[in-house]
PDB file of C-alpha atoms in Angstrom:
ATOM      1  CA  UNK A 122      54.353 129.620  86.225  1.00  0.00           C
ATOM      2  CA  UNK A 123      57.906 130.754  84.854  1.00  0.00           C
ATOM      3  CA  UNK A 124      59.872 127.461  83.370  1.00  0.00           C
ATOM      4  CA  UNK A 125      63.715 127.523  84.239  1.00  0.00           C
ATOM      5  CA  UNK A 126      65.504 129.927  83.060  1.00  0.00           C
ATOM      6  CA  UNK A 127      69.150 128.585  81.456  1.00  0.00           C
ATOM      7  CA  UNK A 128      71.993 130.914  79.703  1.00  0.00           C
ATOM      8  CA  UNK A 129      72.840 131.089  77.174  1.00  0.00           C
ATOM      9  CA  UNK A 130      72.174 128.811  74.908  1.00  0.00           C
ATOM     10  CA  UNK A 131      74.772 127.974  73.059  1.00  0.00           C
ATOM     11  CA  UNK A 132      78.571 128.448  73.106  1.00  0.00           C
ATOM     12  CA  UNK A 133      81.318 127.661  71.890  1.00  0.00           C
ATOM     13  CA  UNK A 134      85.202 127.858  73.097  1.00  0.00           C
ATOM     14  CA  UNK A 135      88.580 126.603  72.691  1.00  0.00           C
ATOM     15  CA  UNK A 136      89.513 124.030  75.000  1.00  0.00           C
ATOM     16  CA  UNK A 137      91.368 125.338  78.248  1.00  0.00           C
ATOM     17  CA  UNK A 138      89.291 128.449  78.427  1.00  0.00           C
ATOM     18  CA  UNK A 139      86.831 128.862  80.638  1.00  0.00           C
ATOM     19  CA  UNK A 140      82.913 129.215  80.350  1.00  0.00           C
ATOM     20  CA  UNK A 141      80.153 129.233  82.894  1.00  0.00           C
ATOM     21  CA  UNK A 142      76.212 128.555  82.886  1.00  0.00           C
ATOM     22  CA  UNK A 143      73.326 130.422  84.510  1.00  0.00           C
ATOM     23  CA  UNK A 144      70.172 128.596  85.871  1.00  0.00           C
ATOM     24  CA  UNK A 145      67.449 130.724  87.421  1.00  0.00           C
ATOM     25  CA  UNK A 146      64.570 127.920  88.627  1.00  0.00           C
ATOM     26  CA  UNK A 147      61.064 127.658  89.338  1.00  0.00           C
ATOM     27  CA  UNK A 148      60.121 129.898  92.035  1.00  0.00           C
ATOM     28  CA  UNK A 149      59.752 128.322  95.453  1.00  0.00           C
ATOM     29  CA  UNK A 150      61.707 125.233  94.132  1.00  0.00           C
ATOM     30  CA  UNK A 151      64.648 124.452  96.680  1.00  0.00           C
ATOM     31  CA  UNK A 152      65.991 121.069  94.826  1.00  0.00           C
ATOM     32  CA  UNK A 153      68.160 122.751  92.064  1.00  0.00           C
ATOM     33  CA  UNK A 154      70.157 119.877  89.877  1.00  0.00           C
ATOM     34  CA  UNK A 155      72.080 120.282  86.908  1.00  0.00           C
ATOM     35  CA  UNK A 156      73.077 117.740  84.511  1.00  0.00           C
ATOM     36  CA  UNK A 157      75.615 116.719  81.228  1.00  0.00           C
ATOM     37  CA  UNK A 158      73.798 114.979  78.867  1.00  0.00           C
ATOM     38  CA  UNK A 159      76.155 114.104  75.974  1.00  0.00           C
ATOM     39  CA  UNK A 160      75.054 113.588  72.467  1.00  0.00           C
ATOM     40  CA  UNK A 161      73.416 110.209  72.191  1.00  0.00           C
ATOM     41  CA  UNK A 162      73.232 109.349  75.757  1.00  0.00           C
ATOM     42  CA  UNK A 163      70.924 110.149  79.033  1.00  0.00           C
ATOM     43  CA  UNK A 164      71.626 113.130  81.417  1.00  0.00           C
ATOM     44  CA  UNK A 165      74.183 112.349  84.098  1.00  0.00           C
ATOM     45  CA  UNK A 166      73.581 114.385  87.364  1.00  0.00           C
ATOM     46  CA  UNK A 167      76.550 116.564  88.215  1.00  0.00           C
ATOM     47  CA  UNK A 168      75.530 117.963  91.215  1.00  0.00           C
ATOM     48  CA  UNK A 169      72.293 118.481  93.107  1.00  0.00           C
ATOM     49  CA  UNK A 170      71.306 121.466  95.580  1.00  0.00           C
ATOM     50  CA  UNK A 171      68.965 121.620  98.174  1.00  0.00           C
ATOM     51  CA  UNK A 172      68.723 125.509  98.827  1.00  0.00           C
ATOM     52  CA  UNK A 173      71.742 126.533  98.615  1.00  0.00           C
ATOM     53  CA  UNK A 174      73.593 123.064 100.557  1.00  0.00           C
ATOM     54  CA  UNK A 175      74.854 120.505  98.397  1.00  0.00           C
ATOM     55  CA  UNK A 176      73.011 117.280  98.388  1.00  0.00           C
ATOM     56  CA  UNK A 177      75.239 115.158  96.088  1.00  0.00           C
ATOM     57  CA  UNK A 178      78.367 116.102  93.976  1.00  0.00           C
ATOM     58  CA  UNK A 179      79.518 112.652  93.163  1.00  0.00           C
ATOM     59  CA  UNK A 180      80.106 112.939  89.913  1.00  0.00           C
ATOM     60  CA  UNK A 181      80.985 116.183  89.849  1.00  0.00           C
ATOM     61  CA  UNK A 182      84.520 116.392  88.334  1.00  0.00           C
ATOM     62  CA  UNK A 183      85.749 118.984  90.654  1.00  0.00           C
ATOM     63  CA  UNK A 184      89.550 119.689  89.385  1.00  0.00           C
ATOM     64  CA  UNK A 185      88.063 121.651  86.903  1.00  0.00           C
ATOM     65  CA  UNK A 186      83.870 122.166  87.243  1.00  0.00           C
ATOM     66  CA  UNK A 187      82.722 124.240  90.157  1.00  0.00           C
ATOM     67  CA  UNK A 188      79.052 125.264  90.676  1.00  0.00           C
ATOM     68  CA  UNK A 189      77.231 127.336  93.024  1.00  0.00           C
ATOM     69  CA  UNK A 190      74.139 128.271  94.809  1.00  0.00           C
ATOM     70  CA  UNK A 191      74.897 131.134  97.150  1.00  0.00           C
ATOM     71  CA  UNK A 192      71.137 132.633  97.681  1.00  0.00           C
ATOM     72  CA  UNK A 193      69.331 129.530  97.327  1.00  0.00           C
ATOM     73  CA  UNK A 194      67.942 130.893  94.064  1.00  0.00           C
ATOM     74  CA  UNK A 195      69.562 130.946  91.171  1.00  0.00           C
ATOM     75  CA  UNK A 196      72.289 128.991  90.269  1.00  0.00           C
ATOM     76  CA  UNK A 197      75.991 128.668  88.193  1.00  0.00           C
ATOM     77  CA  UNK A 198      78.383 125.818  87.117  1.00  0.00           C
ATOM     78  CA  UNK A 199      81.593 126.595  85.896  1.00  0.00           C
ATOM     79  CA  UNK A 200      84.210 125.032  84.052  1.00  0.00           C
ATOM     80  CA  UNK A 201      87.579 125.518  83.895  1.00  0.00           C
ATOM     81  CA  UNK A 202      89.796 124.723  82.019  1.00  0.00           C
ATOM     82  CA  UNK A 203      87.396 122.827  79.429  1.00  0.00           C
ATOM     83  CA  UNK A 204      88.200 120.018  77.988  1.00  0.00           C
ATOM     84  CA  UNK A 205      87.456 118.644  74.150  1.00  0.00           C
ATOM     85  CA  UNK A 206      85.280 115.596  76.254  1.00  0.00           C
ATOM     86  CA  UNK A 207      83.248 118.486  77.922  1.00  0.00           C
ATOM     87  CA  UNK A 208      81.432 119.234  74.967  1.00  0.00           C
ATOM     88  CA  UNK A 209      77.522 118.138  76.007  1.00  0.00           C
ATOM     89  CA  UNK A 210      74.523 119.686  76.939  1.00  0.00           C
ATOM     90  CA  UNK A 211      74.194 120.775  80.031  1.00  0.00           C
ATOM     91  CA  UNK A 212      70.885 121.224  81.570  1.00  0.00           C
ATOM     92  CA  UNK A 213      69.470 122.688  84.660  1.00  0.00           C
ATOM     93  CA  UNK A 214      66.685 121.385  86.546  1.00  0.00           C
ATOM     94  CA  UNK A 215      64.540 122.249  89.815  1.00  0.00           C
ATOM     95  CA  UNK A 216      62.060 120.501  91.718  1.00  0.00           C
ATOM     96  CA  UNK A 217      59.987 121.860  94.851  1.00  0.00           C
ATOM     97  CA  UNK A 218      61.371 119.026  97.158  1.00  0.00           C
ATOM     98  CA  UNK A 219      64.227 116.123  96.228  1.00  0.00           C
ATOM     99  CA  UNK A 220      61.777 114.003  96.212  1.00  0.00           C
ATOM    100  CA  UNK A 221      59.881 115.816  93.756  1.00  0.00           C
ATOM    101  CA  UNK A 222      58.958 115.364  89.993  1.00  0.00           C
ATOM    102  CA  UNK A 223      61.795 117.930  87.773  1.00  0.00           C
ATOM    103  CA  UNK A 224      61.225 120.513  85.601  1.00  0.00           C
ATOM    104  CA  UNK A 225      63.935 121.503  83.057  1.00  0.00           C
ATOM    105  CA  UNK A 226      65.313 124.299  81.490  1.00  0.00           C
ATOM    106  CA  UNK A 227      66.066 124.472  77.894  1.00  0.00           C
ATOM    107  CA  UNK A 228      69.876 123.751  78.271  1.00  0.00           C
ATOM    108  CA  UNK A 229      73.492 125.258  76.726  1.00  0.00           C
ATOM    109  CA  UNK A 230      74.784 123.415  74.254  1.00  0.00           C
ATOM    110  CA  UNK A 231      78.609 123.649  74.720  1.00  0.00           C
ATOM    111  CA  UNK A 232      80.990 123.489  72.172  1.00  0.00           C
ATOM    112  CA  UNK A 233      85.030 122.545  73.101  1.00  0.00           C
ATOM    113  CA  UNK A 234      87.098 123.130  70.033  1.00  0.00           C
TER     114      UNK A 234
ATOM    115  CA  UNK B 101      73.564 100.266  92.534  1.00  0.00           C
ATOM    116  CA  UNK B 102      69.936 101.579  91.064  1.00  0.00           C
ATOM    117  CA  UNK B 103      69.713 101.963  87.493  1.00  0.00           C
ATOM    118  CA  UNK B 104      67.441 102.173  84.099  1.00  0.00           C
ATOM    119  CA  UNK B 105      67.500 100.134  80.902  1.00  0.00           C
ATOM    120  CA  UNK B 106      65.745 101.166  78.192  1.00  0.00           C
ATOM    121  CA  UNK B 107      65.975 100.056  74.249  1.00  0.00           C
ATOM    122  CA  UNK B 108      67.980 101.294  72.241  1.00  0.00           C
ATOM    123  CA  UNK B 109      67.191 102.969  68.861  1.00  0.00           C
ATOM    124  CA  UNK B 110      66.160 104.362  66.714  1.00  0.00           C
ATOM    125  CA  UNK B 111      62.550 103.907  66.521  1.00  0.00           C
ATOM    126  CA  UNK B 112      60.757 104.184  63.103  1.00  0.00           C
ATOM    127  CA  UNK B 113      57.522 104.101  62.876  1.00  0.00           C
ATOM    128  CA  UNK B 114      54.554 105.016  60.632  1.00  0.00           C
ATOM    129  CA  UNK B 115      51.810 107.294  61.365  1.00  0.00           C
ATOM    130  CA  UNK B 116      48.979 105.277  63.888  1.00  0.00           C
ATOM    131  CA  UNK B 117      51.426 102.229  64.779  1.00  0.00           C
ATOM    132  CA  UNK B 118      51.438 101.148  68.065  1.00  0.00           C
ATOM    133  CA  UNK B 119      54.178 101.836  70.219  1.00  0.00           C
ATOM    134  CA  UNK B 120      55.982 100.069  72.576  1.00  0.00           C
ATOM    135  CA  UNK B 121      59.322 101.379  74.195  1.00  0.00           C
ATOM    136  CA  UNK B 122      61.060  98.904  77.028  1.00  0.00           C
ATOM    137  CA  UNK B 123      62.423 100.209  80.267  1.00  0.00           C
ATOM    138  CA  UNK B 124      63.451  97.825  83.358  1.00  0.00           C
ATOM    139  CA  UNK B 125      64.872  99.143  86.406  1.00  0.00           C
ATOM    140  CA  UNK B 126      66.926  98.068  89.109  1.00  0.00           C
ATOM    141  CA  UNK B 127      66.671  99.856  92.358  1.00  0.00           C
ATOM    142  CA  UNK B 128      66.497  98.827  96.144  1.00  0.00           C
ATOM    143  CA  UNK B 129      63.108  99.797  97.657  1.00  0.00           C
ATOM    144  CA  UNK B 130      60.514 101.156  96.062  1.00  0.00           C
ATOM    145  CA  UNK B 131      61.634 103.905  93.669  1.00  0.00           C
ATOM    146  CA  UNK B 132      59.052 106.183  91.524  1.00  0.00           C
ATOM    147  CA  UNK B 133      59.123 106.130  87.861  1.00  0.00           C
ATOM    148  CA  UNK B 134      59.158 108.413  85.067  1.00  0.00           C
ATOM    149  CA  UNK B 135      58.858 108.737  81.302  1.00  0.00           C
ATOM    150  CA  UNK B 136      60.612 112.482  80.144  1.00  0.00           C
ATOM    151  CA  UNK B 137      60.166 113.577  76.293  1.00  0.00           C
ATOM    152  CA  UNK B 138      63.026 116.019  74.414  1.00  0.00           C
ATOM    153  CA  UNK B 139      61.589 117.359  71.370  1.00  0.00           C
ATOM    154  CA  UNK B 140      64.239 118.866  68.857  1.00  0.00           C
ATOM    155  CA  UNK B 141      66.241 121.261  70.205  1.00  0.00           C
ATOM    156  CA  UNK B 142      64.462 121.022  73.775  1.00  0.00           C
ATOM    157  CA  UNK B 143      64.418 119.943  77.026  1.00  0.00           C
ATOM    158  CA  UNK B 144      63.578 116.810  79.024  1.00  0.00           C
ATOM    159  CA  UNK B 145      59.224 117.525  79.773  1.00  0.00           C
ATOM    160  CA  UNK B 146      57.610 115.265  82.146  1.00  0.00           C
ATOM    161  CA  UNK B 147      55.563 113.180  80.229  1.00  0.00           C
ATOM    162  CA  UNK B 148      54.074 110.755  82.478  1.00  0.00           C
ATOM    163  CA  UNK B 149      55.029 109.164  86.107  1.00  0.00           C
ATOM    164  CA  UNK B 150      54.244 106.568  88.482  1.00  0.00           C
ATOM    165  CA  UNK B 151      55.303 106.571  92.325  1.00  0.00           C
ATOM    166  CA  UNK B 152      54.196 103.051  93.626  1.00  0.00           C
ATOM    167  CA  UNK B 153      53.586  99.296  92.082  1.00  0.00           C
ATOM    168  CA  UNK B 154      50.704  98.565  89.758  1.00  0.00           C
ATOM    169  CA  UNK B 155      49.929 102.382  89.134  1.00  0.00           C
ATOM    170  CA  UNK B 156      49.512 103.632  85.815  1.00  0.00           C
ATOM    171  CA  UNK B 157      50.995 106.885  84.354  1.00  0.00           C
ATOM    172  CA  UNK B 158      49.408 108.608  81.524  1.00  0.00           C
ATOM    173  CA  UNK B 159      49.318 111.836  79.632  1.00  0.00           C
ATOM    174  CA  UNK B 160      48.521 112.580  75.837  1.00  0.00           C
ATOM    175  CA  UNK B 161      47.523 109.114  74.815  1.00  0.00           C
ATOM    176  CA  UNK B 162      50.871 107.058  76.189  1.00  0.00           C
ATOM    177  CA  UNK B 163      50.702 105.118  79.453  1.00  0.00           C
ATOM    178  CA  UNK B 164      52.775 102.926  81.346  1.00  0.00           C
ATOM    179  CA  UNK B 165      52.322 100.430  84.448  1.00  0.00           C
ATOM    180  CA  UNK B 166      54.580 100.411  87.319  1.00  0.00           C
ATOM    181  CA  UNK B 167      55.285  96.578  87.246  1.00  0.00           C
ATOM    182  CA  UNK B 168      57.142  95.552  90.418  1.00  0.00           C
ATOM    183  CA  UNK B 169      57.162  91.511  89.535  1.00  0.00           C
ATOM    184  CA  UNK B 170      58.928  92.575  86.428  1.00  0.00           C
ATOM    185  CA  UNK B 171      60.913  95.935  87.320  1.00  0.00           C
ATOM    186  CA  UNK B 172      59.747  97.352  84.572  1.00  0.00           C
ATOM    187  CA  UNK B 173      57.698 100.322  83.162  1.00  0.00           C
ATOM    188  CA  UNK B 174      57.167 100.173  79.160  1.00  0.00           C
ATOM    189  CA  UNK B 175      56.007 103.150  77.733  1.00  0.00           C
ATOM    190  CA  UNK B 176      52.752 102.780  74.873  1.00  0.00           C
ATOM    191  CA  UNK B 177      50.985 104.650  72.590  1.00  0.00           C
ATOM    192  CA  UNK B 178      48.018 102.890  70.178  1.00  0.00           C
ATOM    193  CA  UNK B 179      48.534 105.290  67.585  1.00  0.00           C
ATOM    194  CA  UNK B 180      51.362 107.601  66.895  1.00  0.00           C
ATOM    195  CA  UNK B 181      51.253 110.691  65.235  1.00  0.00           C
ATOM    196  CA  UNK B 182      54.043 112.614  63.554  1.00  0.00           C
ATOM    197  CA  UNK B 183      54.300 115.091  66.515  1.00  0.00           C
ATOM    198  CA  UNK B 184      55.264 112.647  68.746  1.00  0.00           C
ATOM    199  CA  UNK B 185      58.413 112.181  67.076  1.00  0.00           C
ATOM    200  CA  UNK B 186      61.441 112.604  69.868  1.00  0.00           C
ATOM    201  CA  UNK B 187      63.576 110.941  72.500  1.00  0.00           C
ATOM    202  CA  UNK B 188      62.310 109.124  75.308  1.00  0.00           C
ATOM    203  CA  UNK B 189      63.655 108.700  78.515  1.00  0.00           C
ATOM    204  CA  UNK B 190      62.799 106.505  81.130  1.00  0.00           C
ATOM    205  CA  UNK B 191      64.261 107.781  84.828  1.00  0.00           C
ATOM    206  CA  UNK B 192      64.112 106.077  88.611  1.00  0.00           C
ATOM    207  CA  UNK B 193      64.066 108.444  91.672  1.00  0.00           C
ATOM    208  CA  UNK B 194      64.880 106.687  94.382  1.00  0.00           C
ATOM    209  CA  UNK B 195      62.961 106.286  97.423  1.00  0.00           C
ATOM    210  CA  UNK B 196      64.862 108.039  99.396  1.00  0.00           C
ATOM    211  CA  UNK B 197      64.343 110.671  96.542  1.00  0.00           C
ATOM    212  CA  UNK B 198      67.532 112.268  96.573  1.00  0.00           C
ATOM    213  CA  UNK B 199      69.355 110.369  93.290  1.00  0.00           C
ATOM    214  CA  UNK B 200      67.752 110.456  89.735  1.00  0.00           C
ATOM    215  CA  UNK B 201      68.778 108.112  86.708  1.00  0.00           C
ATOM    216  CA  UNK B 202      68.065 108.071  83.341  1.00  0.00           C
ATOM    217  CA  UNK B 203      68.003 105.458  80.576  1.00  0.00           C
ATOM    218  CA  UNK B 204      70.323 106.418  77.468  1.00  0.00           C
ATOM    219  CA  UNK B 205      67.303 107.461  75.377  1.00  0.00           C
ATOM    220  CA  UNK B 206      64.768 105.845  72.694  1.00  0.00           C
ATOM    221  CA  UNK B 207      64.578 108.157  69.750  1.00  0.00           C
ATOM    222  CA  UNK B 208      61.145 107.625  67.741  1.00  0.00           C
ATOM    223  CA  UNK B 209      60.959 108.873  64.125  1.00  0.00           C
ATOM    224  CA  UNK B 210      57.351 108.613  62.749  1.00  0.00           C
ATOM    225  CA  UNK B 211      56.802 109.238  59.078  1.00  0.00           C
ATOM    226  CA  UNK B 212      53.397 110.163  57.564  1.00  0.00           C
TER     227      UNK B 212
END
């Protein structure tokens, strides 16, 4: 089967712009998640989908990151305006239940200058 | 609340060492465990898992026990090879499965 799909890859930006991230998941999966992971540390969910309802947004800074599952499929996260602390990877992840072991994309490195 | 504890690194290792990375948990219930792998420039792959007490994971040599006495699940190898060289993470889902949590991450060097 297809892995999931994450663009692009890398970027880079100045802080205060905005960027957003593309996840396309495993077909038939209807957990979607994506995470931060910064450098030296463990992913940190940011939000968590279950078709396209979210499950969890906790930690989810939402004055400036917004995400988005409208078709139950594929999936974005936004962020704007970005911040210098932003910089991270940020990786998308889908599982065919919540309970269910994840599969990850290949994640976009982001860049805040 | 639930969490992971793993060791910090880094790991260095030569070529057919064994391995031994720590992970305890804390979590209410009975959550299922995981061991992920991040090769350079990757990301996070399953490595092994374990969903109830006293089970064993295993996958490509490396196993770990779900022990509930000591909330933990170490992660072992008998003999490391040069391609195993990457970060580990150990992860909880809890058992209501809707949260995740991963340890910080045990990068393992091994030189020939």
């Amino acid at each position: 089967e297809a892995g999931v799909a994450q663009s692009p890859r890398y970027k880079i930006i100045e802080k205060r712009q905005s960027v957003a991230f593309w996840c396309n998941p495993i077909s038939g999966h209807a957990t979607l998640y994506w995470y931060q992971q910064i450098l030296g540390q463990g992913p940190k969910l940011l939000i968590q989908f279950q078709n396209n309802g979210v499950v969890d947004d906790s930690q989810l800074p939402k004055d400036r990151f917004s995400a988005e599952r409208l078709k139950g499929v594929d999936s974005t996260l936004k962020i704007q305006p970005a911040k210098l602390e932003d910089s991270a990877v940020y990786l998308c992840a889908s599982s065919y239940t919540s309970s269910g072991t994840h599969t990850f994309g290949s994640g976009t490195r982001l860049t805040v200058v | 609340g639930d969490s992971v504890t793993q060791m910090e690194g880094p790991v260095t290792l030569s070529e057919e060492a064994f391995l031994t990375i720590n992970c305890t948990y804390t979590a209410t219930g009975y959550p299922s465990l995981f061991w992920y792998v991040q090769y350079p420039g990757e990301g996070l792959q399953l490595l092994l898992k374990a969903t109830k007490a006293d089970d064993k994971g295993s996958n490509k040599g490396f196993e770990a026990t779900y022990r509930k006495e000591t909330t933990s699940f170490h992660l072992e190898k008998g003999s490391v090879q040069v391609s195993d060289s990457a970060v580990y993470f150990c992860a909880l889902s809890t058992n209501t499965g809707n949260q995740f949590y991963f340890g910080t991450g045990t990068s393992l060097t091994v030189i020939p």
